[in-house]
C-alpha positions as YAML, in Angstrom:
chain: A
units: angstrom
residues:
- id: 1
  name: MET
  ca: [3.41, 11.75, 14.86]
- id: 2
  name: TYR
  ca: [1.83, 8.31, 14.95]
- id: 3
  name: VAL
  ca: [1.95, 6.32, 11.71]
- id: 4
  name: ILE
  ca: [-0.56, 3.62, 10.79]
- id: 5
  name: GLY
  ca: [0.60, 1.27, 8.06]
- id: 6
  name: LEU
  ca: [-2.42, 0.21, 6.00]
- id: 7
  name: THR
  ca: [-2.02, -2.80, 3.74]
- id: 8
  name: GLY
  ca: [-3.90, -5.70, 2.22]
- id: 9
  name: GLY
  ca: [-4.14, -7.85, -0.87]
- id: 10
  name: ILE
  ca: [-5.56, -6.93, -4.27]
- id: 11
  name: GLY
  ca: [-9.20, -5.87, -4.00]
- id: 12
  name: SER
  ca: [-9.25, -6.10, -0.20]
- id: 13
  name: GLY
  ca: [-10.51, -2.53, 0.21]
- id: 14
  name: LYS
  ca: [-7.42, -0.60, 1.34]
- id: 15
  name: SER
  ca: [-8.56, 2.58, -0.41]
- id: 16
  name: THR
  ca: [-12.01, 2.35, 1.17]
- id: 17
  name: VAL
  ca: [-10.52, 2.05, 4.66]
- id: 18
  name: ALA
  ca: [-7.97, 4.78, 3.91]
- id: 19
  name: ALA
  ca: [-10.79, 7.13, 2.93]
- id: 20
  name: MET
  ca: [-12.65, 6.34, 6.15]
- id: 21
  name: LEU
  ca: [-9.53, 7.05, 8.22]
- id: 22
  name: GLY
  ca: [-9.09, 10.31, 6.33]
- id: 23
  name: GLU
  ca: [-12.64, 11.33, 7.25]
- id: 24
  name: LEU
  ca: [-11.88, 10.55, 10.90]
- id: 25
  name: GLY
  ca: [-8.93, 12.94, 10.90]
- id: 26
  name: ALA
  ca: [-5.86, 11.05, 9.70]
- id: 27
  name: VAL
  ca: [-3.69, 12.30, 6.84]
- id: 28
  name: VAL
  ca: [-3.37, 9.57, 4.22]
- id: 29
  name: LEU
  ca: [-0.22, 9.02, 2.19]
- id: 30
  name: SER
  ca: [-0.74, 6.60, -0.70]
- id: 31
  name: ALA
  ca: [2.50, 4.81, -1.53]
- id: 32
  name: ASP
  ca: [1.10, 3.90, -4.94]
- id: 33
  name: LEU
  ca: [0.29, 7.50, -5.88]
- id: 34
  name: ALA
  ca: [3.45, 8.96, -4.36]
- id: 35
  name: GLY
  ca: [5.50, 6.13, -5.83]
- id: 36
  name: HIS
  ca: [4.66, 7.30, -9.35]
- id: 37
  name: GLU
  ca: [7.39, 9.89, -8.82]
- id: 38
  name: VAL
  ca: [10.16, 7.28, -9.00]
- id: 39
  name: TYR
  ca: [9.06, 6.42, -12.55]
- id: 40
  name: LEU
  ca: [9.45, 9.98, -13.85]
- id: 41
  name: PRO
  ca: [12.28, 11.09, -16.17]
- id: 42
  name: GLY
  ca: [15.18, 12.51, -14.23]
- id: 43
  name: ARG
  ca: [14.68, 10.19, -11.29]
- id: 44
  name: PRO
  ca: [17.46, 7.63, -10.69]
- id: 45
  name: ALA
  ca: [15.07, 4.70, -11.00]
- id: 46
  name: TRP
  ca: [13.96, 5.78, -14.49]
- id: 47
  name: GLN
  ca: [17.27, 4.99, -16.18]
- id: 48
  name: GLU
  ca: [17.71, 1.78, -14.23]
- id: 49
  name: ILE
  ca: [14.26, 0.58, -15.35]
- id: 50
  name: VAL
  ca: [14.97, 1.45, -18.99]
- id: 51
  name: ASP
  ca: [18.33, -0.33, -18.81]
- id: 52
  name: ALA
  ca: [16.66, -3.40, -17.31]
- id: 53
  name: PHE
  ca: [13.52, -3.62, -19.44]
- id: 54
  name: GLY
  ca: [14.24, -1.64, -22.62]
- id: 55
  name: ARG
  ca: [12.92, 1.51, -24.28]
- id: 56
  name: ASP
  ca: [9.58, -0.17, -25.02]
- id: 57
  name: VAL
  ca: [8.44, 0.62, -21.47]
- id: 58
  name: VAL
  ca: [8.82, 4.38, -22.04]
- id: 59
  name: ALA
  ca: [5.56, 6.23, -22.80]
- id: 60
  name: GLU
  ca: [5.20, 9.12, -25.25]
- id: 61
  name: ASP
  ca: [5.52, 11.68, -22.45]
- id: 62
  name: GLY
  ca: [8.85, 10.19, -21.40]
- id: 63
  name: ALA
  ca: [7.60, 8.59, -18.20]
- id: 64
  name: ILE
  ca: [7.63, 4.85, -17.63]
- id: 65
  name: ASP
  ca: [4.50, 3.20, -19.03]
- id: 66
  name: ARG
  ca: [3.50, 1.30, -15.90]
- id: 67
  name: ALA
  ca: [0.86, -0.77, -17.70]
- id: 68
  name: LYS
  ca: [3.45, -2.14, -20.16]
- id: 69
  name: LEU
  ca: [5.93, -2.68, -17.36]
- id: 70
  name: ARG
  ca: [3.30, -4.48, -15.28]
- id: 71
  name: ASP
  ca: [2.59, -6.91, -18.14]
- id: 72
  name: ILE
  ca: [6.29, -7.73, -18.37]
- id: 73
  name: VAL
  ca: [6.98, -8.24, -14.69]
- id: 74
  name: PHE
  ca: [3.88, -10.32, -14.01]
- id: 75
  name: SER
  ca: [5.06, -12.77, -16.67]
- id: 76
  name: GLY
  ca: [7.66, -14.17, -14.30]
- id: 77
  name: GLN
  ca: [8.96, -13.90, -10.76]
- id: 78
  name: LYS
  ca: [12.51, -13.08, -11.88]
- id: 79
  name: GLN
  ca: [11.32, -10.01, -13.78]
- id: 80
  name: LEU
  ca: [9.20, -8.87, -10.85]
- id: 81
  name: ALA
  ca: [12.08, -9.32, -8.43]
- id: 82
  name: ARG
  ca: [14.31, -7.32, -10.78]
- id: 83
  name: LEU
  ca: [11.88, -4.40, -10.85]
- id: 84
  name: ASN
  ca: [11.33, -4.52, -7.09]
- id: 85
  name: SER
  ca: [15.07, -4.39, -6.42]
- id: 86
  name: ILE
  ca: [15.15, -1.10, -8.35]
- id: 87
  name: THR
  ca: [12.00, 0.61, -7.12]
- id: 88
  name: HIS
  ca: [11.40, -0.57, -3.54]
- id: 89
  name: PRO
  ca: [14.44, 1.06, -1.90]
- id: 90
  name: ARG
  ca: [13.85, 4.35, -3.76]
- id: 91
  name: MET
  ca: [10.16, 4.35, -2.88]
- id: 92
  name: LYS
  ca: [10.96, 3.70, 0.78]
- id: 93
  name: GLU
  ca: [13.18, 6.76, 0.94]
- id: 94
  name: LEU
  ca: [10.46, 8.78, -0.78]
- id: 95
  name: MET
  ca: [7.89, 7.61, 1.81]
- id: 96
  name: ARG
  ca: [10.31, 8.43, 4.62]
- id: 97
  name: GLU
  ca: [10.76, 11.97, 3.26]
- id: 98
  name: LYS
  ca: [7.02, 12.55, 2.86]
- id: 99
  name: LEU
  ca: [6.24, 11.26, 6.36]
- id: 100
  name: ALA
  ca: [8.93, 13.52, 7.81]
- id: 101
  name: ALA
  ca: [7.36, 16.47, 6.00]
- id: 102
  name: LEU
  ca: [3.94, 15.63, 7.48]
- id: 103
  name: GLU
  ca: [5.45, 15.49, 10.95]
- id: 104
  name: ARG
  ca: [7.03, 18.92, 10.46]
- id: 105
  name: GLU
  ca: [3.59, 20.21, 9.51]
- id: 106
  name: GLY
  ca: [2.26, 19.04, 12.87]
- id: 107
  name: VAL
  ca: [0.20, 16.09, 11.65]
- id: 108
  name: ARG
  ca: [-0.85, 13.91, 14.60]
- id: 109
  name: ILE
  ca: [-1.80, 10.67, 12.84]
- id: 110
  name: ALA
  ca: [-0.69, 9.64, 9.35]
- id: 111
  name: VAL
  ca: [-1.69, 6.59, 7.34]
- id: 112
  name: LEU
  ca: [0.82, 5.00, 4.98]
- id: 113
  name: GLU
  ca: [-1.34, 3.05, 2.53]
- id: 114
  name: ALA
  ca: [0.84, 0.49, 0.77]
- id: 115
  name: ALA
  ca: [-0.03, -2.86, -0.77]
- id: 116
  name: LEU
  ca: [3.63, -3.88, -0.49]
- id: 117
  name: LEU
  ca: [4.15, -2.64, 3.06]
- id: 118
  name: PHE
  ca: [5.55, -5.99, 4.24]
- id: 119
  name: ASP
  ca: [6.90, -7.29, 0.94]
- id: 120
  name: ALA
  ca: [9.04, -4.19, 0.43]
- id: 121
  name: GLY
  ca: [10.06, -3.84, 4.09]
- id: 122
  name: TRP
  ca: [8.32, -0.51, 4.64]
- id: 123
  name: ASP
  ca: [6.56, -1.57, 7.84]
- id: 124
  name: ASP
  ca: [9.45, -0.19, 9.91]
- id: 125
  name: LEU
  ca: [8.27, 3.28, 8.88]
- id: 126
  name: THR
  ca: [5.07, 2.72, 10.87]
- id: 127
  name: ASP
  ca: [4.01, 2.41, 14.52]
- id: 128
  name: GLU
  ca: [1.34, -0.21, 13.90]
- id: 129
  name: VAL
  ca: [-0.18, -2.02, 10.91]
- id: 130
  name: TRP
  ca: [-3.82, -2.33, 9.91]
- id: 131
  name: LEU
  ca: [-4.63, -5.10, 7.45]
- id: 132
  name: THR
  ca: [-7.71, -5.22, 5.22]
- id: 133
  name: VAL
  ca: [-8.95, -8.68, 4.28]
- id: 134
  name: ALA
  ca: [-11.71, -10.03, 2.04]
- id: 135
  name: PRO
  ca: [-12.51, -13.45, 0.54]
- id: 136
  name: SER
  ca: [-10.41, -13.99, -2.60]
- id: 137
  name: GLN
  ca: [-13.42, -14.24, -4.92]
- id: 138
  name: VAL
  ca: [-14.86, -10.99, -3.55]
- id: 139
  name: ALA
  ca: [-11.47, -9.26, -3.82]
- id: 140
  name: ALA
  ca: [-10.92, -10.51, -7.38]
- id: 141
  name: ARG
  ca: [-14.35, -9.31, -8.49]
- id: 142
  name: ARG
  ca: [-13.78, -5.87, -6.99]
- id: 143
  name: ALA
  ca: [-10.37, -5.54, -8.63]
- id: 144
  name: SER
  ca: [-11.76, -6.72, -11.95]
- id: 145
  name: ASP
  ca: [-14.60, -4.20, -11.82]
- id: 146
  name: ARG
  ca: [-12.12, -1.41, -11.03]
- id: 147
  name: THR
  ca: [-9.41, -2.26, -13.58]
- id: 148
  name: GLY
  ca: [-11.18, -4.18, -16.32]
- id: 149
  name: ILE
  ca: [-8.77, -7.09, -15.90]
- id: 150
  name: PRO
  ca: [-10.60, -10.47, -16.11]
- id: 151
  name: VAL
  ca: [-11.41, -12.06, -12.76]
- id: 152
  name: GLU
  ca: [-9.32, -15.13, -13.63]
- id: 153
  name: GLN
  ca: [-6.23, -12.98, -14.18]
- id: 154
  name: VAL
  ca: [-6.78, -11.14, -10.91]
- id: 155
  name: MET
  ca: [-7.11, -14.46, -9.09]
- id: 156
  name: GLY
  ca: [-3.81, -15.52, -10.61]
- id: 157
  name: ARG
  ca: [-2.12, -12.39, -9.31]
- id: 158
  name: ILE
  ca: [-3.63, -12.91, -5.85]
- id: 159
  name: GLN
  ca: [-2.29, -16.48, -5.79]
- id: 160
  name: LYS
  ca: [1.18, -15.28, -6.86]
- id: 161
  name: ALA
  ca: [1.37, -12.75, -4.03]
- id: 162
  name: GLN
  ca: [4.68, -12.93, -2.18]
- id: 163
  name: MET
  ca: [2.97, -13.05, 1.21]
- id: 164
  name: SER
  ca: [-0.06, -15.10, 2.13]
- id: 165
  name: GLU
  ca: [-3.03, -13.65, 3.98]
- id: 166
  name: GLU
  ca: [-2.04, -15.68, 7.04]
- id: 167
  name: GLU
  ca: [1.48, -14.23, 7.03]
- id: 168
  name: ARG
  ca: [0.13, -10.68, 6.75]
- id: 169
  name: MET
  ca: [-2.27, -11.29, 9.62]
- id: 170
  name: ARG
  ca: [0.54, -12.53, 11.88]
- id: 171
  name: CYS
  ca: [2.49, -9.34, 11.18]
- id: 172
  name: SER
  ca: [-0.44, -6.93, 11.70]
- id: 173
  name: GLN
  ca: [-1.86, -5.44, 14.87]
- id: 174
  name: ILE
  ca: [-5.36, -4.67, 13.53]
- id: 175
  name: VAL
  ca: [-7.37, -6.68, 10.98]
- id: 176
  name: ILE
  ca: [-10.33, -5.10, 9.21]
- id: 177
  name: ASP
  ca: [-12.71, -7.62, 7.61]
- id: 178
  name: ASN
  ca: [-13.85, -5.89, 4.44]
- id: 179
  name: GLY
  ca: [-15.79, -8.80, 3.02]
- id: 180
  name: GLY
  ca: [-19.20, -7.46, 4.03]
- id: 181
  name: SER
  ca: [-21.07, -4.21, 3.63]
- id: 182
  name: VAL
  ca: [-19.57, -0.73, 3.68]
- id: 183
  name: GLU
  ca: [-21.48, -0.09, 6.91]
- id: 184
  name: GLU
  ca: [-19.86, -3.11, 8.58]
- id: 185
  name: THR
  ca: [-16.42, -1.94, 7.51]
- id: 186
  name: GLN
  ca: [-17.14, 1.59, 8.74]
- id: 187
  name: GLU
  ca: [-18.17, 0.24, 12.13]
- id: 188
  name: GLN
  ca: [-14.90, -1.68, 12.49]
- id: 189
  name: VAL
  ca: [-12.78, 1.29, 11.41]
- id: 190
  name: GLU
  ca: [-14.51, 3.67, 13.80]
- id: 191
  name: ARG
  ca: [-14.15, 1.18, 16.67]
- id: 192
  name: GLU
  ca: [-10.42, 0.72, 16.05]
- id: 193
  name: TRP
  ca: [-9.97, 4.48, 15.64]
- id: 194
  name: ARG
  ca: [-11.56, 5.08, 19.05]
- id: 195
  name: ARG
  ca: [-9.29, 2.47, 20.59]
- id: 196
  name: LEU
  ca: [-6.26, 4.11, 19.00]
- id: 197
  name: GLN
  ca: [-7.27, 7.49, 20.42]
- id: 198
  name: GLN
  ca: [-7.56, 5.91, 23.86]
- id: 199
  name: ARG
  ca: [-4.12, 4.32, 23.54]
- id: 200
  name: LEU
  ca: [-2.52, 7.57, 22.42]
- id: 201
  name: THR
  ca: [-4.19, 9.50, 25.24]
- id: 202
  name: ALA
  ca: [-3.06, 6.97, 27.83]
- id: 203
  name: SER
  ca: [0.46, 7.02, 26.42]
- id: 204
  name: ALA
  ca: [0.59, 10.82, 26.54]
- id: 205
  name: LYS
  ca: [-0.56, 10.82, 30.17]
- id: 206
  name: SER
  ca: [1.98, 8.21, 31.22]
- id: 207
  name: SER
  ca: [4.82, 10.17, 29.65]
- id: 208
  name: VAL
  ca: [4.00, 13.35, 31.62]
...
């Protein structure tokens, strides 16, 4: 199975590109959605998070209230680093397990969509990385429209990102410019998908 790592900054359009790749035939694994599992009661990370940040971050249903936790950790880098040291290793193992399950099912191409692909060291689970980029103002507006968080706050979070756009680009094999229209993004994704198919076909032939 071939694994595409799909990453990008806040509001850069990762989900849009992931959906396009899904329509083209890839199976998409969202690290954010799957990662919710590590916050559930009974999971090892749950107790560690409560010990680190207190019972106030526990919701009525017993799960970790990620909105409350997010407010705490974005108040300072030390708090964020503390949370990451708890969740990132556990989420990586979860991603590894889910990718292995997809391979057993016979999936040919999987997409691991993860905002923290590089920051958390998950890129070694992938065969190549696609990066979505968009101008910071465009990205902040999109994220604000989606979450309701003021644009200024989103811009602050973008500026506090552990990796710069330039660093991400140096570590990625494919860059999708998502600053324009949906049609322009679709054209880029389809072009890179065709190129990937050609590479995989050539690789299969050379291994025979």
